[in-house]
């Protein structure tokens, strides 16, 4: 008879595959990746979601009809939502506003209540995500605060499942494990297990630039934290459950290197991982290439990359963040998000319909499009206002040609125009059209200008 009290999907958590990396230069080492993305919730955090809820139920801290509250970068929340909603609990999650849209939508689709708070404030600030979660847990009747950063069930989950799986899958032959630290549960659980079975195993820390963990593990000093775009790992404080005693190497990996390695992993090995996977891979490859003797090294695909398609795998977002390598001109062309010469302009033709123009705007998440003849010659620009004026009296006008509504009296700026001239053009409420004798180069919007200024921040 099936056990109706425990959803069958929970039996799929853990026992994830271990695969050998074959298309990267790993020096004298053999590198393996444990595909935690294959858990039913898509990440390694399914393990602790299950463990923390099971433990709280046994301890009586979580009872039928109760509410689970947690502060999360997304994946722990997804693990808690997977387990908690399957068991009939209300799930309330607090996430920083830098989290990917896919994670937030996934959480809401699973029935979790999501509170989004600031990612630019530190511990002690009233809008810091962990403090907000603690406050909500105190206010909500019968709430269980999962508190992954201080919950002993977190590292225990990895000590009792992740670590033994690695030990068995490597046939008791592993020299180093590369991990990141968010709550520190993975690092601590693995450290405890391998101290018992292989005390000389090296733990290698992969940490985003801006996080305090790598520098603290190297020298014991707590630096001033910065900011980073990688999700799920890196901290601005030392989690209470963190055991750094087996860390022998610590690498600080930039956002650019992390995202590039995640993209390389997909293209080279066919493995779609998240941003933190890129951090771990970059650190693992550095470690492997520094070795002079063969070693067997394990790291993780922490979560699936499907929840980062709008970020890590989106050229437009990467470019907006200054994380995508492209040709530098030293003029206004560097501010164009979609440059014509790069083949990235989204456009319409004058004979296309207004409906086509509107649909392309929505698909590309833009408010205006250049109108090009044969995809080359600029003859106009059309924006949302033009379309609205063209169709508001009769929706059948969506079938009219773009040429009937576009602006064809164009003011252009050459690429060597000054920022002051650009600001004046944008200040008149216009999109800046960058064009010279060689042709059309692209559009610059106020958002593009803001992105340029933001990237100039120290």
Short mmCIF file of C-alpha atoms in Angstrom, two decimals:
data_model
loop_
_atom_site.label_atom_id
_atom_site.label_comp_id
_atom_site.label_asym_id
_atom_site.label_seq_id
_atom_site.Cartn_x
_atom_site.Cartn_y
_atom_site.Cartn_z
CA UNK A 1 0.00 0.00 0.00
CA UNK A 2 1.35 3.46 -0.84
CA UNK A 3 2.19 5.82 2.03
CA UNK A 4 -0.24 8.66 1.40
CA UNK A 5 1.28 10.78 4.17
CA UNK A 6 4.56 11.24 2.31
CA UNK A 7 4.42 12.37 -1.33
CA UNK A 8 6.32 10.01 -3.62
CA UNK A 9 8.23 12.86 -5.29
CA UNK A 10 10.20 13.34 -2.07
CA UNK A 11 11.81 9.94 -2.62
CA UNK A 12 13.54 11.40 -5.67
CA UNK A 13 15.60 13.82 -3.58
CA UNK A 14 19.26 12.83 -3.50
CA UNK A 15 21.24 10.08 -5.21
CA UNK A 16 22.13 12.52 -7.97
CA UNK A 17 24.56 11.44 -10.72
CA UNK A 18 28.28 12.19 -10.77
CA UNK A 19 29.75 12.94 -14.21
CA UNK A 20 33.34 13.42 -15.36
CA UNK A 21 34.29 16.70 -17.02
CA UNK A 22 35.88 15.79 -20.34
CA UNK A 23 36.12 18.95 -22.44
CA UNK A 24 37.99 21.35 -20.16
CA UNK A 25 41.68 21.52 -19.37
CA UNK A 26 41.87 20.04 -15.88
CA UNK A 27 45.65 19.81 -15.71
CA UNK A 28 46.82 16.51 -14.21
CA UNK A 29 43.51 16.07 -12.38
CA UNK A 30 40.21 14.36 -13.05
CA UNK A 31 37.25 16.58 -12.30
CA UNK A 32 33.75 15.31 -11.55
CA UNK A 33 30.53 17.29 -11.18
CA UNK A 34 27.66 16.09 -9.02
CA UNK A 35 24.44 17.06 -10.78
CA UNK A 36 22.34 18.44 -7.95
CA UNK A 37 20.25 20.05 -10.68
CA UNK A 38 18.65 16.61 -11.07
CA UNK A 39 16.81 16.86 -7.76
CA UNK A 40 13.04 17.26 -8.29
CA UNK A 41 13.13 20.92 -7.22
CA UNK A 42 16.17 21.54 -9.41
CA UNK A 43 18.86 22.18 -6.79
CA UNK A 44 20.98 20.87 -3.95
CA UNK A 45 18.70 22.75 -1.54
CA UNK A 46 15.98 20.11 -1.91
CA UNK A 47 18.07 18.04 0.49
CA UNK A 48 17.96 20.59 3.29
CA UNK A 49 14.35 21.54 2.60
CA UNK A 50 13.36 17.94 3.28
CA UNK A 51 15.69 17.56 6.26
CA UNK A 52 14.65 20.77 8.01
CA UNK A 53 10.94 20.05 7.63
CA UNK A 54 11.25 16.40 8.69
CA UNK A 55 13.28 17.40 11.75
CA UNK A 56 10.86 20.17 12.72
CA UNK A 57 7.94 17.75 12.45
CA UNK A 58 9.67 15.20 14.67
CA UNK A 59 10.58 17.88 17.21
CA UNK A 60 7.05 19.26 17.30
CA UNK A 61 8.11 22.70 16.02
CA UNK A 62 6.01 22.22 12.88
CA UNK A 63 2.49 20.90 13.25
CA UNK A 64 -0.37 20.32 10.80
CA UNK A 65 -1.77 23.65 9.66
CA UNK A 66 1.48 25.44 10.46
CA UNK A 67 3.45 27.92 8.37
CA UNK A 68 7.03 27.59 7.16
CA UNK A 69 8.96 30.88 6.99
CA UNK A 70 12.42 31.31 5.51
CA UNK A 71 14.89 33.82 4.10
CA UNK A 72 16.30 32.45 0.87
CA UNK A 73 18.23 33.23 -2.29
CA UNK A 74 15.57 31.16 -4.01
CA UNK A 75 16.72 27.56 -4.03
CA UNK A 76 16.17 26.81 -0.34
CA UNK A 77 12.77 28.37 -0.78
CA UNK A 78 12.06 26.09 -3.71
CA UNK A 79 13.13 23.08 -1.66
CA UNK A 80 10.93 24.15 1.25
CA UNK A 81 8.03 24.89 -1.09
CA UNK A 82 8.42 21.52 -2.80
CA UNK A 83 8.32 19.63 0.47
CA UNK A 84 6.14 21.98 2.49
CA UNK A 85 3.37 22.46 -0.04
CA UNK A 86 3.34 18.72 -0.80
CA UNK A 87 2.71 18.17 2.91
CA UNK A 88 0.02 20.84 3.10
CA UNK A 89 1.86 23.64 4.88
CA UNK A 90 1.66 27.35 4.15
CA UNK A 91 5.08 28.57 2.94
CA UNK A 92 6.17 32.21 3.33
CA UNK A 93 9.51 33.18 1.79
CA UNK A 94 11.59 36.37 1.85
CA UNK A 95 13.95 36.81 -1.10
CA UNK A 96 16.39 39.61 -2.04
CA UNK A 97 15.47 41.62 -5.11
CA UNK A 98 18.48 40.43 -7.13
CA UNK A 99 16.97 36.96 -7.53
CA UNK A 100 16.07 35.79 -11.02
CA UNK A 101 12.53 36.20 -12.29
CA UNK A 102 12.35 32.47 -12.97
CA UNK A 103 12.94 31.64 -9.30
CA UNK A 104 10.26 34.03 -8.09
CA UNK A 105 7.73 32.77 -10.65
CA UNK A 106 8.57 29.16 -9.76
CA UNK A 107 8.03 29.85 -6.05
CA UNK A 108 4.69 31.49 -6.70
CA UNK A 109 3.62 28.70 -9.05
CA UNK A 110 4.25 26.21 -6.24
CA UNK A 111 1.92 28.18 -3.98
CA UNK A 112 4.52 29.93 -1.84
CA UNK A 113 3.95 33.49 -0.64
CA UNK A 114 6.93 35.58 -1.71
CA UNK A 115 8.09 38.79 -0.04
CA UNK A 116 10.78 40.62 -2.02
CA UNK A 117 13.14 42.87 -0.09
CA UNK A 118 16.34 44.81 -0.71
CA UNK A 119 19.62 43.14 -1.67
CA UNK A 120 21.76 46.25 -1.08
CA UNK A 121 21.53 46.27 2.73
CA UNK A 122 23.37 44.26 5.34
CA UNK A 123 22.56 42.33 8.47
CA UNK A 124 20.85 44.53 11.05
CA UNK A 125 19.03 46.70 8.52
CA UNK A 126 15.23 46.41 8.89
CA UNK A 127 14.91 45.37 5.23
CA UNK A 128 17.69 42.76 5.32
CA UNK A 129 16.04 39.60 4.06
CA UNK A 130 16.98 37.37 7.01
CA UNK A 131 15.78 39.94 9.53
CA UNK A 132 12.50 40.36 7.65
CA UNK A 133 11.96 36.59 7.70
CA UNK A 134 12.68 36.39 11.43
CA UNK A 135 10.20 39.18 12.05
CA UNK A 136 7.50 37.49 9.98
CA UNK A 137 8.09 34.19 11.77
CA UNK A 138 7.57 35.94 15.11
CA UNK A 139 4.35 37.59 13.90
CA UNK A 140 2.67 34.62 12.16
CA UNK A 141 0.85 32.20 14.49
CA UNK A 142 2.18 28.61 14.50
CA UNK A 143 5.10 29.59 12.28
CA UNK A 144 8.26 27.53 11.95
CA UNK A 145 11.30 29.64 11.02
CA UNK A 146 13.50 27.25 9.02
CA UNK A 147 16.55 29.52 9.58
CA UNK A 148 18.93 27.58 7.35
CA UNK A 149 21.89 29.70 8.51
CA UNK A 150 21.59 28.39 12.07
CA UNK A 151 19.65 25.15 11.66
CA UNK A 152 21.72 22.03 12.49
CA UNK A 153 19.51 19.95 10.19
CA UNK A 154 21.07 21.82 7.26
CA UNK A 155 24.64 20.46 7.52
CA UNK A 156 23.31 17.15 8.82
CA UNK A 157 21.47 16.63 5.53
CA UNK A 158 24.77 16.81 3.64
CA UNK A 159 26.67 14.79 6.22
CA UNK A 160 24.11 12.00 5.94
CA UNK A 161 23.32 12.09 2.21
CA UNK A 162 25.50 14.24 -0.07
CA UNK A 163 28.83 13.19 1.44
CA UNK A 164 28.18 9.41 1.57
CA UNK A 165 26.95 9.54 -2.02
CA UNK A 166 30.20 11.18 -3.17
CA UNK A 167 32.24 8.67 -1.18
CA UNK A 168 30.41 5.76 -2.80
CA UNK A 169 30.34 7.22 -6.33
CA UNK A 170 34.10 7.85 -6.30
CA UNK A 171 34.78 4.33 -4.98
CA UNK A 172 36.35 5.87 -1.87
CA UNK A 173 38.90 7.69 -4.03
CA UNK A 174 38.59 11.48 -3.87
CA UNK A 175 41.25 14.04 -3.00
CA UNK A 176 39.44 17.38 -3.01
CA UNK A 177 35.93 18.82 -3.09
CA UNK A 178 35.17 22.32 -4.39
CA UNK A 179 32.20 24.02 -2.73
CA UNK A 180 30.65 27.43 -2.30
CA UNK A 181 29.21 28.86 0.88
CA UNK A 182 25.76 30.35 1.22
CA UNK A 183 24.40 29.02 4.48
CA UNK A 184 27.54 26.81 4.79
CA UNK A 185 25.49 23.64 5.17
CA UNK A 186 27.17 21.81 2.29
CA UNK A 187 30.70 22.70 3.39
CA UNK A 188 30.09 21.80 7.03
CA UNK A 189 28.28 18.55 6.33
CA UNK A 190 30.95 17.36 3.91
CA UNK A 191 33.72 18.41 6.30
CA UNK A 192 32.25 16.39 9.16
CA UNK A 193 31.83 13.25 7.08
CA UNK A 194 35.21 13.30 5.37
CA UNK A 195 37.08 14.06 8.59
CA UNK A 196 35.93 10.62 9.68
CA UNK A 197 36.59 8.66 6.49
CA UNK A 198 39.43 10.62 4.81
CA UNK A 199 40.94 13.28 7.07
CA UNK A 200 43.47 14.50 4.48
CA UNK A 201 40.81 15.42 1.91
CA UNK A 202 41.09 19.08 0.91
CA UNK A 203 38.06 21.32 0.90
CA UNK A 204 38.36 24.08 -1.70
CA UNK A 205 36.24 27.21 -1.32
CA UNK A 206 34.78 28.97 -4.37
CA UNK A 207 33.56 32.43 -3.45
CA UNK A 208 32.22 35.39 -5.44
CA UNK A 209 34.31 38.56 -5.43
CA UNK A 210 32.63 40.81 -2.88
CA UNK A 211 31.83 38.00 -0.45
CA UNK A 212 33.76 37.81 2.82
CA UNK A 213 34.15 34.03 2.94
CA UNK A 214 37.32 33.49 0.88
CA UNK A 215 39.35 36.22 2.56
CA UNK A 216 38.18 35.17 6.00
CA UNK A 217 39.14 31.54 5.36
CA UNK A 218 42.57 32.58 4.09
CA UNK A 219 43.55 34.96 6.86
CA UNK A 220 40.92 35.00 9.57
CA UNK A 221 40.06 38.65 9.01
CA UNK A 222 36.58 39.82 8.09
CA UNK A 223 36.77 42.24 5.14
CA UNK A 224 34.22 44.86 4.20
CA UNK A 225 31.67 43.07 2.01
CA UNK A 226 30.97 44.17 -1.53
CA UNK A 227 28.27 43.14 -3.96
CA UNK A 228 28.00 40.35 -6.50
CA UNK A 229 25.48 39.12 -9.04
CA UNK A 230 26.02 35.37 -8.59
CA UNK A 231 23.07 33.88 -6.73
CA UNK A 232 23.03 31.36 -3.91
CA UNK A 233 26.62 31.57 -2.65
CA UNK A 234 28.74 34.25 -1.02
CA UNK A 235 27.97 36.02 2.24
CA UNK A 236 28.51 39.32 4.04
CA UNK A 237 28.90 37.51 7.38
CA UNK A 238 30.16 34.15 8.66
CA UNK A 239 27.24 31.73 9.16
CA UNK A 240 27.18 30.21 12.63
CA UNK A 241 27.16 26.66 11.25
CA UNK A 242 30.23 27.23 9.03
CA UNK A 243 33.12 24.80 9.59
CA UNK A 244 36.13 26.08 7.64
CA UNK A 245 38.65 23.80 9.33
CA UNK A 246 39.28 21.63 6.25
CA UNK A 247 39.46 24.47 3.72
CA UNK A 248 42.97 24.43 2.23
CA UNK A 249 42.42 26.71 -0.75
CA UNK A 250 40.01 29.59 -1.35
CA UNK A 251 39.42 31.32 -4.67
CA UNK A 252 37.63 34.60 -5.27
CA UNK A 253 35.82 34.43 -8.60
CA UNK A 254 34.40 37.47 -10.38
CA UNK A 255 30.85 37.60 -11.70
CA UNK A 256 32.19 37.82 -15.23
CA UNK A 257 34.29 34.67 -14.81
CA UNK A 258 31.44 32.83 -13.08
CA UNK A 259 28.88 33.57 -15.77
CA UNK A 260 31.35 32.85 -18.55
CA UNK A 261 32.17 29.44 -17.07
CA UNK A 262 28.49 28.57 -16.67
CA UNK A 263 27.97 29.36 -20.34
CA UNK A 264 31.09 27.42 -21.32
CA UNK A 265 29.88 24.41 -19.36
CA UNK A 266 26.67 24.31 -21.36
CA UNK A 267 28.44 24.65 -24.70
CA UNK A 268 31.25 22.22 -23.95
CA UNK A 269 29.62 19.56 -21.79
CA UNK A 270 25.90 20.10 -22.43
CA UNK A 271 25.27 20.78 -18.73
CA UNK A 272 22.92 23.67 -17.96
CA UNK A 273 23.86 25.01 -14.54
CA UNK A 274 23.18 28.19 -12.60
CA UNK A 275 25.43 31.12 -11.84
CA UNK A 276 26.99 29.53 -8.74
CA UNK A 277 27.89 26.48 -10.83
CA UNK A 278 30.05 28.79 -12.92
CA UNK A 279 31.79 30.03 -9.77
CA UNK A 280 32.50 26.49 -8.61
CA UNK A 281 33.69 25.38 -12.03
CA UNK A 282 36.06 28.34 -12.37
CA UNK A 283 37.56 27.65 -8.94
CA UNK A 284 37.76 23.90 -9.58
CA UNK A 285 39.62 24.43 -12.85
CA UNK A 286 42.07 26.82 -11.18
CA UNK A 287 42.72 24.29 -8.45
CA UNK A 288 43.14 21.40 -10.89
CA UNK A 289 45.55 23.30 -13.13
CA UNK A 290 47.70 24.32 -10.16
CA UNK A 291 48.32 20.72 -9.11
CA UNK A 292 51.55 18.91 -9.96
CA UNK A 293 50.26 15.43 -9.14
CA UNK A 294 47.08 13.70 -10.37
CA UNK A 295 44.09 14.22 -8.09
CA UNK A 296 40.44 13.28 -8.20
CA UNK A 297 38.34 16.37 -7.61
CA UNK A 298 34.58 16.72 -7.12
CA UNK A 299 32.43 19.82 -7.43
CA UNK A 300 28.74 20.54 -7.99
CA UNK A 301 26.17 21.71 -10.47
CA UNK A 302 24.31 23.37 -7.62
CA UNK A 303 21.10 24.05 -9.51
CA UNK A 304 19.58 24.03 -12.95
CA UNK A 305 20.31 26.86 -15.33
CA UNK A 306 16.69 26.98 -16.48
CA UNK A 307 16.03 29.50 -13.70
CA UNK A 308 18.72 31.83 -15.09
CA UNK A 309 17.71 31.98 -18.74
CA UNK A 310 16.74 35.63 -18.31
CA UNK A 311 20.13 36.45 -16.79
CA UNK A 312 23.22 34.26 -17.23
CA UNK A 313 22.08 32.95 -20.61
CA UNK A 314 20.58 36.22 -21.84
CA UNK A 315 23.07 38.24 -23.90
CA UNK A 316 21.05 41.41 -23.42
CA UNK A 317 21.07 41.16 -19.62
CA UNK A 318 24.74 40.20 -19.61
CA UNK A 319 25.58 43.21 -21.74
CA UNK A 320 23.51 45.54 -19.54
CA UNK A 321 25.52 44.33 -16.54
CA UNK A 322 28.83 44.84 -18.35
CA UNK A 323 29.54 41.11 -18.17
CA UNK A 324 29.68 40.31 -21.88
CA UNK A 325 32.85 40.82 -23.85
CA UNK A 326 32.28 42.85 -27.01
CA UNK A 327 34.15 45.32 -29.20
CA UNK A 328 34.92 48.66 -27.54
CA UNK A 329 34.76 51.78 -29.73
CA UNK A 330 35.32 54.58 -27.23
CA UNK A 331 32.26 56.50 -28.43
CA UNK A 332 28.46 56.38 -28.21
CA UNK A 333 28.37 52.99 -29.89
CA UNK A 334 29.52 51.54 -26.56
CA UNK A 335 26.20 52.63 -25.03
CA UNK A 336 24.04 50.90 -27.65
CA UNK A 337 22.51 47.77 -26.14
CA UNK A 338 21.67 46.19 -29.50
CA UNK A 339 24.22 47.26 -32.09
CA UNK A 340 23.46 46.89 -35.78
CA UNK A 341 27.01 45.81 -36.60
CA UNK A 342 26.72 43.00 -34.04
CA UNK A 343 23.59 41.70 -35.77
CA UNK A 344 21.53 42.24 -32.63
CA UNK A 345 19.09 44.97 -33.70
CA UNK A 346 15.42 44.06 -33.34
CA UNK A 347 13.58 45.87 -36.12
CA UNK A 348 10.51 45.93 -38.33
CA UNK A 349 10.02 46.82 -41.96
CA UNK A 350 7.74 49.63 -43.15
CA UNK A 351 5.36 47.08 -44.67
CA UNK A 352 5.06 44.98 -41.51
CA UNK A 353 1.84 45.40 -39.54
CA UNK A 354 1.46 47.37 -36.33
CA UNK A 355 0.58 44.08 -34.65
CA UNK A 356 3.93 42.64 -35.73
CA UNK A 357 5.71 45.69 -34.34
CA UNK A 358 3.85 45.43 -31.03
CA UNK A 359 4.58 41.71 -30.69
CA UNK A 360 8.29 42.24 -31.37
CA UNK A 361 8.42 44.97 -28.74
CA UNK A 362 6.87 42.64 -26.19
CA UNK A 363 9.15 39.75 -27.11
CA UNK A 364 12.28 41.90 -26.88
CA UNK A 365 11.02 43.91 -23.87
CA UNK A 366 11.59 47.24 -25.62
CA UNK A 367 9.37 50.27 -26.20
CA UNK A 368 10.58 51.29 -29.65
CA UNK A 369 11.94 49.72 -32.81
CA UNK A 370 13.92 51.03 -35.77
CA UNK A 371 12.15 50.65 -39.10
CA UNK A 372 14.54 49.26 -41.70
CA UNK A 373 14.11 48.62 -45.41
CA UNK A 374 15.50 45.19 -46.29
CA UNK A 375 16.90 45.06 -42.77
CA UNK A 376 19.52 47.68 -43.61
CA UNK A 377 18.37 51.22 -44.44
CA UNK A 378 16.82 53.22 -41.59
CA UNK A 379 13.61 54.96 -42.68
CA UNK A 380 11.86 55.53 -39.36
CA UNK A 381 11.29 54.68 -35.73
CA UNK A 382 8.09 53.38 -34.16
CA UNK A 383 7.30 53.29 -30.45
CA UNK A 384 4.40 52.26 -28.24
CA UNK A 385 2.84 55.73 -28.42
CA UNK A 386 2.83 55.60 -32.21
CA UNK A 387 1.06 52.25 -32.16
CA UNK A 388 -1.46 53.40 -29.56
CA UNK A 389 -2.32 56.49 -31.59
CA UNK A 390 -2.74 54.30 -34.64
CA UNK A 391 -5.10 51.73 -33.13
CA UNK A 392 -6.97 53.30 -30.22
CA UNK A 393 -9.99 54.26 -32.33
CA UNK A 394 -10.21 50.94 -34.18
CA UNK A 395 -8.36 47.77 -33.18
CA UNK A 396 -8.58 46.63 -36.80
CA UNK A 397 -5.84 49.18 -37.45
CA UNK A 398 -3.39 46.71 -35.90
CA UNK A 399 -3.38 45.30 -39.43
CA UNK A 400 -2.22 48.59 -40.92
CA UNK A 401 1.37 49.01 -42.08
CA UNK A 402 4.08 50.31 -39.78
CA UNK A 403 4.71 53.10 -42.29
CA UNK A 404 1.29 54.54 -41.44
CA UNK A 405 2.25 55.25 -37.83
CA UNK A 406 6.04 55.48 -37.66
CA UNK A 407 8.07 58.65 -37.16
CA UNK A 408 10.03 59.33 -40.33
CA UNK A 409 11.42 62.78 -39.57
CA UNK A 410 14.52 61.59 -37.78
CA UNK A 411 17.09 63.47 -35.76
CA UNK A 412 20.30 61.49 -35.52
CA UNK A 413 23.55 61.71 -33.60
CA UNK A 414 26.93 60.56 -34.89
CA UNK A 415 28.87 58.07 -32.80
CA UNK A 416 31.41 60.75 -31.84
CA UNK A 417 28.76 63.05 -30.33
CA UNK A 418 29.32 64.00 -26.70
CA UNK A 419 27.50 62.62 -23.69
CA UNK A 420 26.06 66.11 -23.18
CA UNK A 421 24.54 66.00 -26.66
CA UNK A 422 23.17 62.53 -25.94
CA UNK A 423 21.68 63.67 -22.63
CA UNK A 424 20.03 66.63 -24.37
CA UNK A 425 18.44 64.31 -26.94
CA UNK A 426 17.17 61.95 -24.25
CA UNK A 427 16.01 64.91 -22.17
CA UNK A 428 13.63 65.90 -24.96
CA UNK A 429 11.89 62.56 -24.48
CA UNK A 430 13.41 61.09 -27.62
CA UNK A 431 15.28 57.89 -28.26
CA UNK A 432 18.75 58.68 -29.59
CA UNK A 433 19.38 57.40 -33.11
CA UNK A 434 23.08 56.80 -33.72
CA UNK A 435 23.95 57.06 -37.39
CA UNK A 436 26.73 58.43 -39.60
CA UNK A 437 27.85 58.19 -43.19
CA UNK A 438 28.63 54.50 -42.75
CA UNK A 439 25.04 53.77 -41.78
CA UNK A 440 22.75 53.06 -38.84
CA UNK A 441 24.43 51.82 -35.66
CA UNK A 442 21.53 51.51 -33.20
CA UNK A 443 19.31 53.24 -30.66
CA UNK A 444 20.19 54.55 -27.21
CA UNK A 445 17.39 54.82 -24.66
CA UNK A 446 17.30 56.37 -21.20
CA UNK A 447 17.65 52.85 -19.78
CA UNK A 448 20.84 52.37 -21.80
CA UNK A 449 22.19 55.65 -20.42
CA UNK A 450 21.34 54.60 -16.87
CA UNK A 451 23.07 51.26 -17.40
CA UNK A 452 26.15 53.10 -18.66
CA UNK A 453 26.20 55.34 -15.58
CA UNK A 454 25.60 52.41 -13.22
CA UNK A 455 28.51 50.47 -14.71
CA UNK A 456 30.70 53.48 -13.90
CA UNK A 457 30.10 53.06 -10.17
CA UNK A 458 33.32 52.24 -8.28
#
